[in-house]
């Protein structure tokens, strides 16, 4: 039995007619981070006035020729290495022929038979903490098309070629995903890897990462069912919605006695449904053939070795190291590696400090503050060094947990260091016994009736502690207060 | 006025240097001759005013000793080379009003060396044809006619405007392109020298593409020496063309100091079995004799796969063309015939914009690349191509050059073959293998046939050995009977 028709599926859709399993494969189009386009010198940056990033090559003027951008090749190889994939030293650019106004050449330059990157693998950790391994079938380089605007004028379509020729990596998985959740987690993980590698910024709202989703359903253990391809879905949320809708649609069709016909479908974000775009019969014959304007790519081992040297620590390795070095649990480590900037921030904070306390402050106070302010961690008003100093003041007893939160808020507003705030505003904790004793005596005197009650019900002690701390404006050290209250009441 | 009929590139170069005449006088003389030669229909577009302005600048440079190697010499440009600010049509209706904002690398190289463009020369539409009858601008007429005949003949193709213009002395040098014989065949039909350099020798950047893996630019001139001079100015590595060869351009004119004694020439057996006209066969034998007398060893060689060259070529070239010509869709530039929707815009634009031969090749190319046919046609043709390439490499282990006729017949009449594509395609039978192998080859006038029409001999050498083409080619010029110029029968008085 192949691993593709396992009788113990990970995820089941139950139905009165029996169990169903969903099988999903993805084709991710990731825009390569590069200054210029795949085969021309014009800018590959997002936005810009329409038609402002268009060279003669991008506009397919007569006699214009493509020249490969080495940086894009380097990025594709780097990505391949990050996906633990085979790098093909020999690869070929092919022309994929079809007519469309935003495809000025009348063909897209892509890689068909000989992609630059072969099989690889991505580990994805599911919500329950278990890991699945998603196999990558290939990664190839290709050009993006331009953009058509059908809504500017009722009579005409307008075309912007800024995106025409921008370099994409198409990353194709094997049909190894079994639920919308798995697909979403996979894309999230892939995006994290691409961002670690700095080969794609992963900004889905700018179209830097888009997915074609192949969905089929089957009875557990059966052969693969007929698939439908949902084109060009551009957010992780929509990927999940499209899969959920499409798998349910296919199950309904089959259960109503119909067959699934292989087709290309579109996901409509306004209705949350997929609809047919073209059937297999209407599919294009792309007439792929090697682009005679370009020589095959031949990569030297030296070229690949150089890139290996540049590889950063990747999320899986970083997680292992953080767990090992800082004794973090898997949950905390996952949070920190989900963005390499988090891990970097953490490692500054945790240097010489309690790692658990450091994670808690980062994933708790800091993340909620940044979220509230809509800031990225590298724009944080509180630097990692300053957060570390705040934690130092907690550890040495200068600040109670509560005081620390107040200081944190002031740090957020003023960007001052914790020590400076504590000094300026006299916010340090009162630990000196005689001062606390005075406060305790005052509260006990004022509440002699409650003292008797407390002797009966020792839980009342907490009320006294609270009153004392309140009297101290939060500065009294809670454990000292507790100690003295017990002593004075005589418990 | 200067009698430009007696001039060639190298004599002009010397005369301008010596001050026998100025560039401006020369340009004026060519303009006058071109204006009197409209009957031949060689030029699609003329740029006379520009040329006269440029001539003045060149004269200044010559005076100040700042002249480029070909300073002040007029040139005709095949209308397949994009020329900045000057209409470039590929002789197609679909590009009838296209004015490039850029200059092709080859024309830029020529202009940098000081040359002055007189205008754009007609060709078969998108360089598809062997008679220059498929030009949207109408057929070009060969300045040569059979003895005692007024029948108008084709100048060959696709560079028929270029070959006719050089033969009629409407420019001393014309650029041309050769995908399956489009420089050599028209040169043979017009008594001119046509050089197809090694694939990758001249940049393809800015040349309207026909079949990218075969297209190569080269010169049509009156003499072998001029061919060397012209190649010197045209060739060179270009990082804008990924298939351009990063190989030093040697001094081609040096060929003149060499001796052929002890070198060897191969005669391919398979070519002897082809259907060649009697005159051409005799001329070939004569040429072999000239080399023997010069002490060259003549060897019989085998190119066993060349018999499949023509079918392989007529699969590969149309396949590439079908894709290369997809950009002419009425959307961005060139002709647009509006339609009620996108599909009808495409269909009408391309139906009206392309001529029959271009459509035929787009259809063939689309067919051979289609799912289910790709392996049987395109892939197989590529395999044949590799075998032909290997045949030649094997041959060059034992010979320095290969000698064949350029064409199976001499120039035919306008309209004679146009309705029989297969017959037309068979014109390329001797030239096509060279393109498939990416080799350099030259066609040199080698005599007149019994009706007085020029014949051409083709020399083929190994990759990037153009110098040997000139070295061997010179002997043909020295040995052949004197070829008179065509009479000026077409000149309007």
PDB file of N, CA, C and O in Angstrom, chain B residues 160-200:
ATOM      1  N   UNK B 160      15.993  39.076 -50.041  1.00  0.00           N
ATOM      2  CA  UNK B 160      15.979  39.417 -51.459  1.00  0.00           C
ATOM      3  C   UNK B 160      16.166  40.903 -51.716  1.00  0.00           C
ATOM      4  O   UNK B 160      16.764  41.305 -52.708  1.00  0.00           O
ATOM      5  N   UNK B 161      15.658  41.746 -50.828  1.00  0.00           N
ATOM      6  CA  UNK B 161      15.884  43.181 -50.959  1.00  0.00           C
ATOM      7  C   UNK B 161      17.361  43.480 -50.831  1.00  0.00           C
ATOM      8  O   UNK B 161      17.937  44.273 -51.585  1.00  0.00           O
ATOM      9  N   UNK B 162      18.001  42.808 -49.889  1.00  0.00           N
ATOM     10  CA  UNK B 162      19.429  43.029 -49.648  1.00  0.00           C
ATOM     11  C   UNK B 162      20.265  42.563 -50.833  1.00  0.00           C
ATOM     12  O   UNK B 162      21.172  43.266 -51.293  1.00  0.00           O
ATOM     13  N   UNK B 163      19.959  41.359 -51.333  1.00  0.00           N
ATOM     14  CA  UNK B 163      20.784  40.821 -52.419  1.00  0.00           C
ATOM     15  C   UNK B 163      20.582  41.629 -53.695  1.00  0.00           C
ATOM     16  O   UNK B 163      21.547  41.964 -54.393  1.00  0.00           O
ATOM     17  N   UNK B 164      19.329  41.978 -53.991  1.00  0.00           N
ATOM     18  CA  UNK B 164      19.051  42.755 -55.210  1.00  0.00           C
ATOM     19  C   UNK B 164      19.691  44.138 -55.117  1.00  0.00           C
ATOM     20  O   UNK B 164      20.249  44.639 -56.097  1.00  0.00           O
ATOM     21  N   UNK B 165      19.644  44.746 -53.925  1.00  0.00           N
ATOM     22  CA  UNK B 165      20.187  46.100 -53.770  1.00  0.00           C
ATOM     23  C   UNK B 165      21.703  46.102 -53.965  1.00  0.00           C
ATOM     24  O   UNK B 165      22.241  46.992 -54.620  1.00  0.00           O
ATOM     25  N   UNK B 166      22.384  45.101 -53.418  1.00  0.00           N
ATOM     26  CA  UNK B 166      23.845  45.046 -53.590  1.00  0.00           C
ATOM     27  C   UNK B 166      24.173  44.739 -55.060  1.00  0.00           C
ATOM     28  O   UNK B 166      25.037  45.385 -55.655  1.00  0.00           O
ATOM     29  N   UNK B 167      23.431  43.790 -55.659  1.00  0.00           N
ATOM     30  CA  UNK B 167      23.698  43.417 -57.058  1.00  0.00           C
ATOM     31  C   UNK B 167      23.465  44.600 -57.983  1.00  0.00           C
ATOM     32  O   UNK B 167      24.175  44.759 -58.984  1.00  0.00           O
ATOM     33  N   UNK B 168      22.479  45.430 -57.658  1.00  0.00           N
ATOM     34  CA  UNK B 168      22.144  46.567 -58.517  1.00  0.00           C
ATOM     35  C   UNK B 168      22.921  47.819 -58.126  1.00  0.00           C
ATOM     36  O   UNK B 168      22.628  48.914 -58.606  1.00  0.00           O
ATOM     37  N   UNK B 169      23.877  47.672 -57.181  1.00  0.00           N
ATOM     38  CA  UNK B 169      24.671  48.809 -56.692  1.00  0.00           C
ATOM     39  C   UNK B 169      23.795  49.909 -56.100  1.00  0.00           C
ATOM     40  O   UNK B 169      23.991  51.099 -56.342  1.00  0.00           O
ATOM     41  N   UNK B 170      22.814  49.483 -55.311  1.00  0.00           N
ATOM     42  CA  UNK B 170      21.970  50.451 -54.597  1.00  0.00           C
ATOM     43  C   UNK B 170      22.475  50.627 -53.171  1.00  0.00           C
ATOM     44  O   UNK B 170      21.881  51.369 -52.378  1.00  0.00           O
ATOM     45  N   UNK B 171      23.520  49.913 -52.849  1.00  0.00           N
ATOM     46  CA  UNK B 171      24.286  50.068 -51.611  1.00  0.00           C
ATOM     47  C   UNK B 171      25.459  49.103 -51.745  1.00  0.00           C
ATOM     48  O   UNK B 171      25.331  48.083 -52.419  1.00  0.00           O
ATOM     49  N   UNK B 172      26.612  49.435 -51.163  1.00  0.00           N
ATOM     50  CA  UNK B 172      27.763  48.536 -51.309  1.00  0.00           C
ATOM     51  C   UNK B 172      27.697  47.363 -50.343  1.00  0.00           C
ATOM     52  O   UNK B 172      28.415  46.374 -50.519  1.00  0.00           O
ATOM     53  N   UNK B 173      26.869  47.492 -49.315  1.00  0.00           N
ATOM     54  CA  UNK B 173      26.752  46.460 -48.290  1.00  0.00           C
ATOM     55  C   UNK B 173      25.324  46.494 -47.785  1.00  0.00           C
ATOM     56  O   UNK B 173      24.748  47.567 -47.594  1.00  0.00           O
ATOM     57  N   UNK B 174      24.764  45.314 -47.570  1.00  0.00           N
ATOM     58  CA  UNK B 174      23.440  45.254 -46.952  1.00  0.00           C
ATOM     59  C   UNK B 174      23.489  44.230 -45.824  1.00  0.00           C
ATOM     60  O   UNK B 174      24.165  43.205 -45.951  1.00  0.00           O
ATOM     61  N   UNK B 175      22.792  44.538 -44.740  1.00  0.00           N
ATOM     62  CA  UNK B 175      22.656  43.513 -43.706  1.00  0.00           C
ATOM     63  C   UNK B 175      21.586  42.531 -44.167  1.00  0.00           C
ATOM     64  O   UNK B 175      20.716  42.859 -44.970  1.00  0.00           O
ATOM     65  N   UNK B 176      21.701  41.321 -43.637  1.00  0.00           N
ATOM     66  CA  UNK B 176      20.739  40.276 -43.996  1.00  0.00           C
ATOM     67  C   UNK B 176      20.661  39.320 -42.813  1.00  0.00           C
ATOM     68  O   UNK B 176      21.416  39.463 -41.847  1.00  0.00           O
ATOM     69  N   UNK B 177      19.730  38.399 -42.874  1.00  0.00           N
ATOM     70  CA  UNK B 177      19.666  37.353 -41.850  1.00  0.00           C
ATOM     71  C   UNK B 177      19.433  36.026 -42.542  1.00  0.00           C
ATOM     72  O   UNK B 177      18.881  35.974 -43.637  1.00  0.00           O
ATOM     73  N   UNK B 178      19.900  34.968 -41.889  1.00  0.00           N
ATOM     74  CA  UNK B 178      19.877  33.639 -42.508  1.00  0.00           C
ATOM     75  C   UNK B 178      19.383  32.643 -41.469  1.00  0.00           C
ATOM     76  O   UNK B 178      20.026  32.426 -40.447  1.00  0.00           O
ATOM     77  N   UNK B 179      18.219  32.055 -41.721  1.00  0.00           N
ATOM     78  CA  UNK B 179      17.640  31.069 -40.815  1.00  0.00           C
ATOM     79  C   UNK B 179      17.745  29.675 -41.414  1.00  0.00           C
ATOM     80  O   UNK B 179      17.951  28.693 -40.711  1.00  0.00           O
ATOM     81  N   UNK B 180      17.605  29.626 -42.773  1.00  0.00           N
ATOM     82  CA  UNK B 180      17.730  28.336 -43.466  1.00  0.00           C
ATOM     83  C   UNK B 180      18.426  28.508 -44.805  1.00  0.00           C
ATOM     84  O   UNK B 180      18.427  27.590 -45.639  1.00  0.00           O
ATOM     85  N   UNK B 181      18.981  29.700 -45.013  1.00  0.00           N
ATOM     86  CA  UNK B 181      19.637  29.976 -46.291  1.00  0.00           C
ATOM     87  C   UNK B 181      19.348  31.381 -46.787  1.00  0.00           C
ATOM     88  O   UNK B 181      19.736  31.755 -47.896  1.00  0.00           O
ATOM     89  N   UNK B 182      18.684  32.167 -45.974  1.00  0.00           N
ATOM     90  CA  UNK B 182      18.164  33.473 -46.383  1.00  0.00           C
ATOM     91  C   UNK B 182      19.203  34.525 -46.718  1.00  0.00           C
ATOM     92  O   UNK B 182      18.862  35.599 -47.207  1.00  0.00           O
ATOM     93  N   UNK B 183      20.476  34.252 -46.449  1.00  0.00           N
ATOM     94  CA  UNK B 183      21.539  35.142 -46.939  1.00  0.00           C
ATOM     95  C   UNK B 183      22.190  34.518 -48.174  1.00  0.00           C
ATOM     96  O   UNK B 183      22.384  35.170 -49.206  1.00  0.00           O
ATOM     97  N   UNK B 184      22.496  33.212 -48.074  1.00  0.00           N
ATOM     98  CA  UNK B 184      23.292  32.559 -49.116  1.00  0.00           C
ATOM     99  C   UNK B 184      22.513  32.342 -50.407  1.00  0.00           C
ATOM    100  O   UNK B 184      23.042  32.558 -51.501  1.00  0.00           O
ATOM    101  N   UNK B 185      21.255  31.925 -50.281  1.00  0.00           N
ATOM    102  CA  UNK B 185      20.473  31.648 -51.492  1.00  0.00           C
ATOM    103  C   UNK B 185      20.241  32.926 -52.301  1.00  0.00           C
ATOM    104  O   UNK B 185      20.487  32.945 -53.506  1.00  0.00           O
ATOM    105  N   UNK B 186      19.808  34.023 -51.682  1.00  0.00           N
ATOM    106  CA  UNK B 186      19.656  35.253 -52.478  1.00  0.00           C
ATOM    107  C   UNK B 186      20.989  35.766 -53.033  1.00  0.00           C
ATOM    108  O   UNK B 186      21.028  36.335 -54.133  1.00  0.00           O
ATOM    109  N   UNK B 187      22.071  35.539 -52.281  1.00  0.00           N
ATOM    110  CA  UNK B 187      23.381  35.947 -52.810  1.00  0.00           C
ATOM    111  C   UNK B 187      23.693  35.151 -54.077  1.00  0.00           C
ATOM    112  O   UNK B 187      24.141  35.710 -55.086  1.00  0.00           O
ATOM    113  N   UNK B 188      23.420  33.834 -54.024  1.00  0.00           N
ATOM    114  CA  UNK B 188      23.684  32.992 -55.198  1.00  0.00           C
ATOM    115  C   UNK B 188      22.839  33.428 -56.398  1.00  0.00           C
ATOM    116  O   UNK B 188      23.303  33.404 -57.539  1.00  0.00           O
ATOM    117  N   UNK B 189      21.598  33.841 -56.132  1.00  0.00           N
ATOM    118  CA  UNK B 189      20.687  34.239 -57.226  1.00  0.00           C
ATOM    119  C   UNK B 189      21.045  35.587 -57.842  1.00  0.00           C
ATOM    120  O   UNK B 189      20.518  35.945 -58.890  1.00  0.00           O
ATOM    121  N   UNK B 190      21.883  36.350 -57.157  1.00  0.00           N
ATOM    122  CA  UNK B 190      22.137  37.718 -57.629  1.00  0.00           C
ATOM    123  C   UNK B 190      23.613  37.996 -57.885  1.00  0.00           C
ATOM    124  O   UNK B 190      24.004  39.149 -58.070  1.00  0.00           O
ATOM    125  N   UNK B 191      24.438  36.967 -57.819  1.00  0.00           N
ATOM    126  CA  UNK B 191      25.860  37.187 -58.093  1.00  0.00           C
ATOM    127  C   UNK B 191      26.563  37.997 -57.017  1.00  0.00           C
ATOM    128  O   UNK B 191      27.520  38.722 -57.294  1.00  0.00           O
ATOM    129  N   UNK B 192      26.092  37.884 -55.793  1.00  0.00           N
ATOM    130  CA  UNK B 192      26.725  38.608 -54.686  1.00  0.00           C
ATOM    131  C   UNK B 192      27.310  37.617 -53.688  1.00  0.00           C
ATOM    132  O   UNK B 192      27.071  36.410 -53.778  1.00  0.00           O
ATOM    133  N   UNK B 193      28.069  38.155 -52.721  1.00  0.00           N
ATOM    134  CA  UNK B 193      28.680  37.320 -51.698  1.00  0.00           C
ATOM    135  C   UNK B 193      27.807  37.395 -50.448  1.00  0.00           C
ATOM    136  O   UNK B 193      27.548  38.484 -49.937  1.00  0.00           O
ATOM    137  N   UNK B 194      27.339  36.241 -49.973  1.00  0.00           N
ATOM    138  CA  UNK B 194      26.482  36.217 -48.783  1.00  0.00           C
ATOM    139  C   UNK B 194      27.107  35.367 -47.704  1.00  0.00           C
ATOM    140  O   UNK B 194      27.427  34.204 -47.920  1.00  0.00           O
ATOM    141  N   UNK B 195      27.301  35.949 -46.540  1.00  0.00           N
ATOM    142  CA  UNK B 195      27.940  35.237 -45.432  1.00  0.00           C
ATOM    143  C   UNK B 195      26.952  35.009 -44.293  1.00  0.00           C
ATOM    144  O   UNK B 195      26.356  35.947 -43.773  1.00  0.00           O
ATOM    145  N   UNK B 196      26.791  33.738 -43.935  1.00  0.00           N
ATOM    146  CA  UNK B 196      26.076  33.415 -42.705  1.00  0.00           C
ATOM    147  C   UNK B 196      27.131  33.066 -41.665  1.00  0.00           C
ATOM    148  O   UNK B 196      27.774  32.023 -41.757  1.00  0.00           O
ATOM    149  N   UNK B 197      27.332  33.921 -40.675  1.00  0.00           N
ATOM    150  CA  UNK B 197      28.352  33.624 -39.659  1.00  0.00           C
ATOM    151  C   UNK B 197      27.899  32.474 -38.752  1.00  0.00           C
ATOM    152  O   UNK B 197      26.762  32.022 -38.825  1.00  0.00           O
ATOM    153  N   UNK B 198      28.810  32.037 -37.897  1.00  0.00           N
ATOM    154  CA  UNK B 198      28.493  31.026 -36.888  1.00  0.00           C
ATOM    155  C   UNK B 198      27.332  31.527 -36.023  1.00  0.00           C
ATOM    156  O   UNK B 198      27.283  32.713 -35.687  1.00  0.00           O
ATOM    157  N   UNK B 199      26.430  30.606 -35.646  1.00  0.00           N
ATOM    158  CA  UNK B 199      25.353  30.989 -34.720  1.00  0.00           C
ATOM    159  C   UNK B 199      25.987  31.531 -33.440  1.00  0.00           C
ATOM    160  O   UNK B 199      26.865  30.880 -32.863  1.00  0.00           O
ATOM    161  N   UNK B 200      25.591  32.733 -33.052  1.00  0.00           N
ATOM    162  CA  UNK B 200      26.163  33.340 -31.845  1.00  0.00           C
ATOM    163  C   UNK B 200      27.235  34.380 -32.144  1.00  0.00           C
ATOM    164  O   UNK B 200      27.681  35.090 -31.256  1.00  0.00           O
TER     165      UNK B 200
END
